XYZ file of N, CA and C in Angstrom:
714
model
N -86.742 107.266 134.118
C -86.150 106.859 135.398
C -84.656 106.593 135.219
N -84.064 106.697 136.141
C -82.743 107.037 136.195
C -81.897 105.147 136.528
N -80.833 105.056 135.707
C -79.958 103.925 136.051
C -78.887 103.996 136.837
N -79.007 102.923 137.269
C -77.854 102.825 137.928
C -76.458 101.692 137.909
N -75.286 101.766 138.010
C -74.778 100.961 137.976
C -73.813 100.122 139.274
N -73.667 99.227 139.026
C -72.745 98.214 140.009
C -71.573 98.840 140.051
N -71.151 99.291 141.424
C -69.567 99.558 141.500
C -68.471 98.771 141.554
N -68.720 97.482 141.877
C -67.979 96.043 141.641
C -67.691 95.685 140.573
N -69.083 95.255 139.899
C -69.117 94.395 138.232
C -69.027 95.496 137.366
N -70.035 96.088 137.465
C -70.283 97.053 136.242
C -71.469 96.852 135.859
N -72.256 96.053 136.519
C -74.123 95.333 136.393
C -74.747 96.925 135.854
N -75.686 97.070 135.109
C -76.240 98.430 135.062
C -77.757 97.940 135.231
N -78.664 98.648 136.443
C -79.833 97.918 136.423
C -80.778 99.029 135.599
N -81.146 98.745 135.116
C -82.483 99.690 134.195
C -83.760 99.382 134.886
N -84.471 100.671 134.686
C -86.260 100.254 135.452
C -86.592 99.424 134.474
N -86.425 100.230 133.039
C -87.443 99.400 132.430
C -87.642 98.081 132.345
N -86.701 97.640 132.048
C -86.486 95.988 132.416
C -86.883 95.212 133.538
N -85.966 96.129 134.876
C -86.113 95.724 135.921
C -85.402 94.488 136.254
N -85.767 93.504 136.829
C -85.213 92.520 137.293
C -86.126 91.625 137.734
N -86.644 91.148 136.446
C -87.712 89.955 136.734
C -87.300 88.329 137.145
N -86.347 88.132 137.135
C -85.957 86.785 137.421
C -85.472 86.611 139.036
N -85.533 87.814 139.576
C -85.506 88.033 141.190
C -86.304 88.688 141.465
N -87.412 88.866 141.471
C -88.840 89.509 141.838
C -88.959 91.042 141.821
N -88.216 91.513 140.593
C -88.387 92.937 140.524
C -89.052 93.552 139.153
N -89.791 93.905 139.149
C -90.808 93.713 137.937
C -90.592 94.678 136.992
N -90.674 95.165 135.736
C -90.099 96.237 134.422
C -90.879 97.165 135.020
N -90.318 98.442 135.175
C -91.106 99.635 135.694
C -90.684 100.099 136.788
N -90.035 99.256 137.375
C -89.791 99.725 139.199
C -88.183 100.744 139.155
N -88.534 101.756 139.737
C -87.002 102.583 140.024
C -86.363 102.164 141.146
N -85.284 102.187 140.866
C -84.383 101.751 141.915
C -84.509 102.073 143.039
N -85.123 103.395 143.622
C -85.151 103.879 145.083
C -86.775 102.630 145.419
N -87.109 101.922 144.766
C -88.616 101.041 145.219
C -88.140 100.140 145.134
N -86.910 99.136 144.449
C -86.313 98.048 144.941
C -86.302 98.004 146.213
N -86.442 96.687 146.547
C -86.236 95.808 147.911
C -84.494 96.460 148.564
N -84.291 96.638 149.761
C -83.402 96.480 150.023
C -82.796 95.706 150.589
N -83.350 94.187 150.237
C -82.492 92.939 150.365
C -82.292 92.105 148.991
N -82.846 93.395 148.140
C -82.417 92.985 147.001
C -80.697 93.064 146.367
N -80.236 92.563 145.669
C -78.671 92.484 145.467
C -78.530 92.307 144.039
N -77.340 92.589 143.692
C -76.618 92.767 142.140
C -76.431 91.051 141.985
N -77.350 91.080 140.793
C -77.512 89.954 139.975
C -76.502 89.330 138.946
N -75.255 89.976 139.601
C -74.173 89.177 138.410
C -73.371 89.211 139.582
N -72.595 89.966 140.871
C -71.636 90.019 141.758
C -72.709 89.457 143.238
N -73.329 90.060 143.129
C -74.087 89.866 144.823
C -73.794 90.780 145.981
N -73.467 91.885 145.410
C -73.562 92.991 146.322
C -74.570 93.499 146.642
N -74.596 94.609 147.730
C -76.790 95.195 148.134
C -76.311 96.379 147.116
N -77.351 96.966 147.710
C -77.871 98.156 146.935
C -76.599 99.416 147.146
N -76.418 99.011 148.259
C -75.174 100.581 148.493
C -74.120 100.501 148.207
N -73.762 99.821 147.373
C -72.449 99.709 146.223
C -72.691 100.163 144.996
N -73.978 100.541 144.734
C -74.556 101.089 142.981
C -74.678 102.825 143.154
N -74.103 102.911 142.066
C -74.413 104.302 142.032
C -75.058 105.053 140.297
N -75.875 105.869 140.754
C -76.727 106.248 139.551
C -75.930 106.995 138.562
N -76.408 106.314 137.045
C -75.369 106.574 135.983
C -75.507 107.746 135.122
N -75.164 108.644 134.737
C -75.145 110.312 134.140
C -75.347 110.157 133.187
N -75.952 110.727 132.493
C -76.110 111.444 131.356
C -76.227 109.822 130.088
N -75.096 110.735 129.345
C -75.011 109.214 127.734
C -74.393 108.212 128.489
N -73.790 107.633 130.036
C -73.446 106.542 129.997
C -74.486 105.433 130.256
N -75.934 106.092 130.120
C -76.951 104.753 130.632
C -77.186 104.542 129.229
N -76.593 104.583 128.372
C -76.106 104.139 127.269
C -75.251 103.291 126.553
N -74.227 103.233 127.433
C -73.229 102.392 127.484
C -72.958 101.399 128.071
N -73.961 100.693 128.637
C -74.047 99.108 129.774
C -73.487 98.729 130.422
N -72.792 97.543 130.355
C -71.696 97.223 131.717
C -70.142 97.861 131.325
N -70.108 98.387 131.813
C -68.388 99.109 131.499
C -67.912 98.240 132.646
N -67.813 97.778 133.349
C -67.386 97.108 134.475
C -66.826 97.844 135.755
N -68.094 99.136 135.938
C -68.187 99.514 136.897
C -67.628 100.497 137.116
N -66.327 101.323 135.572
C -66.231 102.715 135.666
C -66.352 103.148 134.498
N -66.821 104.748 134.957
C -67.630 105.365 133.764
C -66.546 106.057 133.294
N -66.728 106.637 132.135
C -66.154 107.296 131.271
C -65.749 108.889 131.855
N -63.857 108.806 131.520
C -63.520 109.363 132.167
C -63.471 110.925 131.799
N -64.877 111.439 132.222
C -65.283 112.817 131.776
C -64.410 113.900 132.327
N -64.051 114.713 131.179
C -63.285 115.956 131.345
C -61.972 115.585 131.037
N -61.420 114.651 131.092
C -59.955 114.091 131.334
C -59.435 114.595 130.221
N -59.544 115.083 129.081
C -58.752 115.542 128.048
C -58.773 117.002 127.710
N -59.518 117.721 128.695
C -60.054 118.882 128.995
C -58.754 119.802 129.565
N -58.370 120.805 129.297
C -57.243 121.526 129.442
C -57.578 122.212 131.093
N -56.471 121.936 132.025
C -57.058 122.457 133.052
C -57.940 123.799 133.434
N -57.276 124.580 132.485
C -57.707 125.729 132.403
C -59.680 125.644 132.423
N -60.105 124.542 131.633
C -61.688 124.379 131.729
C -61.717 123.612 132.398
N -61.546 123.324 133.534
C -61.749 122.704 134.926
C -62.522 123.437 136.030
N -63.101 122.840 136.741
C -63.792 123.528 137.782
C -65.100 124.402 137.398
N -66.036 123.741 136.437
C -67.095 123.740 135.957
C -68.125 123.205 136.731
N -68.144 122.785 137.917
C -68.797 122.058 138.285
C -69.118 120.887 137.817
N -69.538 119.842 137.339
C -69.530 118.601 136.017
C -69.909 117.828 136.854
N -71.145 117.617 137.055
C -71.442 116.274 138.045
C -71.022 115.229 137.307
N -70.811 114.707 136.647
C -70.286 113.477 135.423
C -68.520 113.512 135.545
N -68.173 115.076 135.697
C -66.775 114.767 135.627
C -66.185 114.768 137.045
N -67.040 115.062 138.252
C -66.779 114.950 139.662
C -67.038 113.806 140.265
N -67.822 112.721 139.741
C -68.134 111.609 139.934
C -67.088 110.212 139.166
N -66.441 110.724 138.087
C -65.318 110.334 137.191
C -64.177 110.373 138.284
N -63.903 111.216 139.171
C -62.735 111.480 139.863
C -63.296 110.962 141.507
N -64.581 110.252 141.968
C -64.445 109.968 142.832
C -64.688 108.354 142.597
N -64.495 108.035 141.395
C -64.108 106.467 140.701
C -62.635 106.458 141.496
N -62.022 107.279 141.316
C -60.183 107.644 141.741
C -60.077 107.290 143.024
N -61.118 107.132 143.874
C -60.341 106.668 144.869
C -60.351 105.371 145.367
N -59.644 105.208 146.497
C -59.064 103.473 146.162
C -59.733 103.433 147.848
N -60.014 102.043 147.742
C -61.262 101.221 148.642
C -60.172 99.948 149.192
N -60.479 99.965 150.345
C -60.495 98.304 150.853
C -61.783 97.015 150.761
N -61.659 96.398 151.380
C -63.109 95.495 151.367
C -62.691 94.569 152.492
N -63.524 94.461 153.183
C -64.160 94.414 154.361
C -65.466 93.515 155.284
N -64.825 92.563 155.634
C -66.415 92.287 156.452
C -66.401 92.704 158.103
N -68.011 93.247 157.522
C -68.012 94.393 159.218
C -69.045 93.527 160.050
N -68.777 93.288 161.346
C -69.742 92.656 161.649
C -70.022 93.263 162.854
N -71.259 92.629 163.794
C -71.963 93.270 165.272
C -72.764 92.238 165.553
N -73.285 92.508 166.975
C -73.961 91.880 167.719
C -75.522 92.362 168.137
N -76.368 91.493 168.074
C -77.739 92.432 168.865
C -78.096 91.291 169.866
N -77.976 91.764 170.891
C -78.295 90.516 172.263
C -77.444 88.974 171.937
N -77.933 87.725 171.613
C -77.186 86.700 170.872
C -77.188 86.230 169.262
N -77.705 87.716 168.692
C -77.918 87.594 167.391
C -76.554 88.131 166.875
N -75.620 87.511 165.963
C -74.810 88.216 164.911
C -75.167 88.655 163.212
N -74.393 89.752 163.099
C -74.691 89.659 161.053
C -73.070 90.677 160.918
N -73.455 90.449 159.602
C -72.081 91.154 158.930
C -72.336 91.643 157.894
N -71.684 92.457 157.048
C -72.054 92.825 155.770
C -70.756 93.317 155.072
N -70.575 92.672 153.562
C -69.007 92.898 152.938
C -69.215 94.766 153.151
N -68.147 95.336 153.061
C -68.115 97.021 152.820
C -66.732 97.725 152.636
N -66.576 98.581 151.861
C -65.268 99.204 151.081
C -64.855 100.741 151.816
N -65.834 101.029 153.267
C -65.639 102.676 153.118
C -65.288 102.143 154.983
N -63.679 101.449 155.213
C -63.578 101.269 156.825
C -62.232 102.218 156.549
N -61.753 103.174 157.671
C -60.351 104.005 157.178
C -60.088 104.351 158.852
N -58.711 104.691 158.993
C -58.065 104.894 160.247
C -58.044 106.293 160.267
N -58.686 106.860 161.117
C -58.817 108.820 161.461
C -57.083 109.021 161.979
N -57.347 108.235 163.489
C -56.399 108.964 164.079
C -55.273 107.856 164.572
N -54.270 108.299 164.590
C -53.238 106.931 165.360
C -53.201 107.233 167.299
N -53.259 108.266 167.367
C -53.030 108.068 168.878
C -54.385 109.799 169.401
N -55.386 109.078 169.621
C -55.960 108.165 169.733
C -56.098 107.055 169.125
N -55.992 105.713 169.166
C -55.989 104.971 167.984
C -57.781 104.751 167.442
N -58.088 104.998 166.573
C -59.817 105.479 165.870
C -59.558 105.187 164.832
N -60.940 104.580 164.158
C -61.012 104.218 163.318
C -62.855 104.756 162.087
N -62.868 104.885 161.456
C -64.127 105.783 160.516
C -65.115 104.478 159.736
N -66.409 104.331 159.762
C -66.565 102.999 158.657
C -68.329 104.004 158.466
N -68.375 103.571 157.084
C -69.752 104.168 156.592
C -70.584 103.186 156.118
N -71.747 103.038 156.854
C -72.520 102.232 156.685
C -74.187 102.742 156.171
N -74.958 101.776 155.285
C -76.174 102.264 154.836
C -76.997 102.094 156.437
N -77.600 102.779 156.236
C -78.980 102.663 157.580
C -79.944 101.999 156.790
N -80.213 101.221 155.822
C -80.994 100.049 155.622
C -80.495 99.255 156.092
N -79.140 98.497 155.781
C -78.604 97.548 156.436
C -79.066 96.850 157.527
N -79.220 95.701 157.855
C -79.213 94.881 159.653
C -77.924 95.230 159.936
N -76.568 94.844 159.479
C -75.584 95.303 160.354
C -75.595 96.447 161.086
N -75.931 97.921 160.289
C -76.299 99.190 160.864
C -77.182 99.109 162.240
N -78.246 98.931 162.287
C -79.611 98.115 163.306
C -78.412 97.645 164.828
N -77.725 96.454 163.965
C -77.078 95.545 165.385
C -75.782 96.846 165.889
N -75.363 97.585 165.207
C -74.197 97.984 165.783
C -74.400 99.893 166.501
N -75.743 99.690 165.871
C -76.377 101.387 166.686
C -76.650 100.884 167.860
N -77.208 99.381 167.972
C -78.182 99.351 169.378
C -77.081 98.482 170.353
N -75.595 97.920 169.598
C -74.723 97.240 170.553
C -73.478 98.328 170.669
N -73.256 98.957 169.950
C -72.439 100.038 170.488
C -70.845 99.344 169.991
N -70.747 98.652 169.329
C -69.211 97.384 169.212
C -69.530 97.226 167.374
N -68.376 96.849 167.063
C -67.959 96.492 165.661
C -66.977 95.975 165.799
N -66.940 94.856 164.991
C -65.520 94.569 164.353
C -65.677 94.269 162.742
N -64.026 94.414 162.524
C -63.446 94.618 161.126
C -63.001 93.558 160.696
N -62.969 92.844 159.533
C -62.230 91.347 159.220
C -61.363 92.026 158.264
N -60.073 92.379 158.052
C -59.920 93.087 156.878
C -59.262 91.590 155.891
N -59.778 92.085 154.619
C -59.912 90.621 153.696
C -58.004 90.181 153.224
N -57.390 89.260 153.050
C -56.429 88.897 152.137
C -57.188 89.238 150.272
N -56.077 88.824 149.514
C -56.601 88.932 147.917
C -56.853 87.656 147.245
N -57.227 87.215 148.986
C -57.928 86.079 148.382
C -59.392 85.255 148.935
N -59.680 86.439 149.348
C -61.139 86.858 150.139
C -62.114 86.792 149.534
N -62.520 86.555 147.811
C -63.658 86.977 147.341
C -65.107 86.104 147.680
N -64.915 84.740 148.390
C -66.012 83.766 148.217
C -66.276 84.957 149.939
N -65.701 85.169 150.847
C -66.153 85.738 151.688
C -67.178 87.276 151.631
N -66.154 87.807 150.623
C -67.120 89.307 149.837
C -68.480 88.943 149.081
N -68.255 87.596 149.009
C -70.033 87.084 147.824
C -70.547 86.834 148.854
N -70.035 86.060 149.909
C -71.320 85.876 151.359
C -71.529 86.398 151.865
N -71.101 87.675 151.880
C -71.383 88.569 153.049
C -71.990 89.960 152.207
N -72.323 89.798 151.177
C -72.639 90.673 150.028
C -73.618 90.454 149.224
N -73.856 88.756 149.356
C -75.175 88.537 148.644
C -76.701 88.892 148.827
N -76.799 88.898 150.304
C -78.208 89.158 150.548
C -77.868 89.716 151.970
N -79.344 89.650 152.358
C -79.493 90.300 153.688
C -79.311 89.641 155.047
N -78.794 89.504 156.293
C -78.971 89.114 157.277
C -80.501 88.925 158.036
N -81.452 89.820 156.999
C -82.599 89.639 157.878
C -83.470 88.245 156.814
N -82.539 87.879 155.693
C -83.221 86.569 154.743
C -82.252 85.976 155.316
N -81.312 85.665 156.101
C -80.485 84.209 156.030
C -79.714 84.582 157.102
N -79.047 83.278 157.673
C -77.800 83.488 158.570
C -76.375 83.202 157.775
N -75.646 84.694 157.613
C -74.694 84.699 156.845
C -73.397 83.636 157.093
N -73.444 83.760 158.697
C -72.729 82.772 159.538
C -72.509 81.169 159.536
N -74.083 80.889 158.883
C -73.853 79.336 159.269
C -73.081 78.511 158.787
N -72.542 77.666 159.082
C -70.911 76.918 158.195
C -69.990 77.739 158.019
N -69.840 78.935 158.679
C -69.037 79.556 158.888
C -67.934 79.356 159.839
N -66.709 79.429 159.970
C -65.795 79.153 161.062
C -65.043 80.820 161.451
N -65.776 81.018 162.974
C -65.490 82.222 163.075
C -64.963 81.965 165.004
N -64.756 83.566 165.254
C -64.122 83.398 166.923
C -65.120 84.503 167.260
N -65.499 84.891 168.349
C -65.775 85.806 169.729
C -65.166 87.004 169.479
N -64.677 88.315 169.426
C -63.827 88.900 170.054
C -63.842 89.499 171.632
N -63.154 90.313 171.930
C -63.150 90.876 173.547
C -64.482 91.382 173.620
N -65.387 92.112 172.748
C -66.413 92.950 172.462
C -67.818 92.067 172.363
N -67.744 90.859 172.246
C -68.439 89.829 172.070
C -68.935 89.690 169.986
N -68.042 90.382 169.448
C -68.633 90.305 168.433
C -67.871 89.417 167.299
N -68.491 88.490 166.209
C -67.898 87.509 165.847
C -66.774 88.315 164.699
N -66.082 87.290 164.378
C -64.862 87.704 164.191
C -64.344 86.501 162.781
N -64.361 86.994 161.322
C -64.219 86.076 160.280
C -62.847 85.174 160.577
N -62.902 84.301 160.454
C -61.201 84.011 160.648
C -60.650 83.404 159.076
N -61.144 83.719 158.085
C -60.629 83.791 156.738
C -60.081 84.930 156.246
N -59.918 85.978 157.675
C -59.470 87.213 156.659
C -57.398 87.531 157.321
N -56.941 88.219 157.253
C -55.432 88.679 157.608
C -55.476 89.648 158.302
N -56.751 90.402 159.108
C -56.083 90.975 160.389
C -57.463 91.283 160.538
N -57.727 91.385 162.369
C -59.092 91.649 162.804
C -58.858 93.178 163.439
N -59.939 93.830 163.727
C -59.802 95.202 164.771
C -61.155 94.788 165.163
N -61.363 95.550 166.797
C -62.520 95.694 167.418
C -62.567 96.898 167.816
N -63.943 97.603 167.485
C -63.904 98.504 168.342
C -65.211 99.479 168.889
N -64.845 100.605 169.923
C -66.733 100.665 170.732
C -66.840 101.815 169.931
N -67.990 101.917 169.419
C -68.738 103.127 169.019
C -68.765 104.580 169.905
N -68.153 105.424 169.449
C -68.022 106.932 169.954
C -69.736 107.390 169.733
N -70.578 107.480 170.264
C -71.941 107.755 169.701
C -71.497 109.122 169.532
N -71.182 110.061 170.813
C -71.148 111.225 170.521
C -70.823 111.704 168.906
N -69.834 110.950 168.610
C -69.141 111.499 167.076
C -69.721 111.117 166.137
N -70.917 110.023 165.848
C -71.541 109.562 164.546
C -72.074 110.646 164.414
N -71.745 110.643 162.733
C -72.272 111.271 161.636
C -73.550 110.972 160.917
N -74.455 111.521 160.882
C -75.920 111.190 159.787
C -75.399 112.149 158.584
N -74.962 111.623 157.369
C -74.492 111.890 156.343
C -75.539 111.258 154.904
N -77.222 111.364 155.326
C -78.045 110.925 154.646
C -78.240 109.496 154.646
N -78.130 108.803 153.521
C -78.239 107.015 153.402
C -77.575 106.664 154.180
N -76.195 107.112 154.608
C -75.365 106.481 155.534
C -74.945 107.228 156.575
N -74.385 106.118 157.325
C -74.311 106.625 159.039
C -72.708 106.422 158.974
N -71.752 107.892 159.141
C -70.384 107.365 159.237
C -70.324 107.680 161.121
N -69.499 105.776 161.186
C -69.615 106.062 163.033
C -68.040 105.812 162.833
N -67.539 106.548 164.173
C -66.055 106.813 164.303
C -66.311 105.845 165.606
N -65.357 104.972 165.699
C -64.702 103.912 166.633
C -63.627 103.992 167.645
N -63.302 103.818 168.700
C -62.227 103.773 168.974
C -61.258 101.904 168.966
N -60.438 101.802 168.592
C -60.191 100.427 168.544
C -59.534 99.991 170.076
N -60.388 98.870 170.344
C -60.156 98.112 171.518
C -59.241 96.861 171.702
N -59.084 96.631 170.034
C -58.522 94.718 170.024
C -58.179 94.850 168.506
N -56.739 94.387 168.113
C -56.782 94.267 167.286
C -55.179 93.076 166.815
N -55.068 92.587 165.365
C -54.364 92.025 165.300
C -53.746 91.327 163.927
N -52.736 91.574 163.649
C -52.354 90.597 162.188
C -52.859 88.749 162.353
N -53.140 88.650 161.786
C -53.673 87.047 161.082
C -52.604 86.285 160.265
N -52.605 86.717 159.274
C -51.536 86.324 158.195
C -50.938 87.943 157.823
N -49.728 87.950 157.490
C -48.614 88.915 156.938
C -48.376 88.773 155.644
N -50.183 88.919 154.805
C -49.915 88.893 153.147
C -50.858 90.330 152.674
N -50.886 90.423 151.578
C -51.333 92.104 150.572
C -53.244 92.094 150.917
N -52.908 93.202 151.194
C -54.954 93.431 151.811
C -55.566 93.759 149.913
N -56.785 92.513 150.662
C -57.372 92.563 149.362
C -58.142 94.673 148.868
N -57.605 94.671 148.131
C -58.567 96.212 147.429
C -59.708 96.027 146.734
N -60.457 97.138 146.565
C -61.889 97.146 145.767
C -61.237 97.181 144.166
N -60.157 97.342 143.925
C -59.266 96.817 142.242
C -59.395 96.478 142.001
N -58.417 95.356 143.240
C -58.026 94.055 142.683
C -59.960 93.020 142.652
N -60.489 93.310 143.489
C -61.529 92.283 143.400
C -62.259 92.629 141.878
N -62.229 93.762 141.404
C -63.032 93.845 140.683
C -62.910 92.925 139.227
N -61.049 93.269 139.460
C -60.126 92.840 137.723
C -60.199 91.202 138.373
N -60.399 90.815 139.148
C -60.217 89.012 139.527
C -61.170 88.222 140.029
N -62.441 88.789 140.271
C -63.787 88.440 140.890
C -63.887 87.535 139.620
């Protein structure tokens, strides 16, 4: 059975082992984990891990990047196809982090996430990819609204709460100090700039595990005028 690792920490979960000290028993593959199950050293879900190639389920916690296959490889032997060395180069790209949140009737949830990006400026639109396990996914197919908290670099106790578990085990919210937006959807106020915006249904994407829905933004706004936290920086300072 195949491993996988934490894209945050660098956690590598193995079947064999499993994860007995959170109710996941030696034997179980990762696609039969719970999906309110979460990374046992960071507290991220499941759709931040990605399955590890070849000799690196060999190599344990690297802290979340793998070995940078092909890289000394003369271009000329490039373009081999290399699932190991195409997956090495999509380590390369650079992430924000994010709490996304929605509404279902007077229910809220949120969930931390690294894949929110701006399509177009005028229209002003916005792109965010979400797992369809998720509850956030659930509240924001059936309310049609999202909003964005985008984090400061100094956001991480917010990325562990909103990353640790599931909205359908806990209310991520409670003791939380948050606002409304125009959209009715809550709104972190620990982060440095909010966006709201309505779901284009026509334009969502079913792109397998995840649902990328394109937005148009309705509300949006600076908070504080300091450096947006990255999926980097959290990783080298978590």
């Amino acid at each position: 059975m195949k491993k996988w690792r934490c894209s945050v920490c660098g956690y590598v979960y193995d079947p064999a082992a499993g994860d007995p000290d959170n109710g996941v028993p030696g034997g179980t593959a990762f696609e039969d984990v719970s999906e309110t199950w979460v990374c046992p050293v960071c507290g991220v879900g499941k759709d931040l891990f990605e399955p590890v190639n070849g000799d690196e389920s060999e190599a344990g916690n690297t802290g979340g990047q793998p070995a940078a296959a092909g890289a000394d490889r003369p271009v000329a032997e490039m373009g081999k196809n290399d699932p190991k060395a195409m997956q090495s180069a999509l380590f390369k790209i650079s992430y924000g982090l994010f709490v996304v949140t929605s509404v279902k009737g007077d229910r809220v949830n949120g969930q931390a996430a690294n894949t929110v990006f701006q399509v177009t400026s005028d229209p002003m639109r916005i792109a965010l990819g979400i797992n369809k396990a998720n509850l956030t996914h659930e509240f924001i197919t059936e309310s049609g609204v999202v909003g964005i908290t985008i984090l400061g670099e100094d956001g991480h106790d917010l990325v562990r709460r909103f990353g640790y578990s599931s909205g359908r085990d806990k209310d991520k919210f409670a003791g939380l100090e948050y606002v409304r937006g125009a959209t009715g959807v809550p709104l972190v106020t620990g982060g440095i700039a909010f966006i709201e915006g309505r779901i284009l249904r026509d334009q969502t994407v079913d792109v397998g595990t995840h649902t990328l829905f394109v937005a148009e933004v309705v509300e949006g706004a600076v908070i504080k005028d300091t450096e947006p936290m990255t999926y980097t920086y959290f990783r080298k300072t978590k």
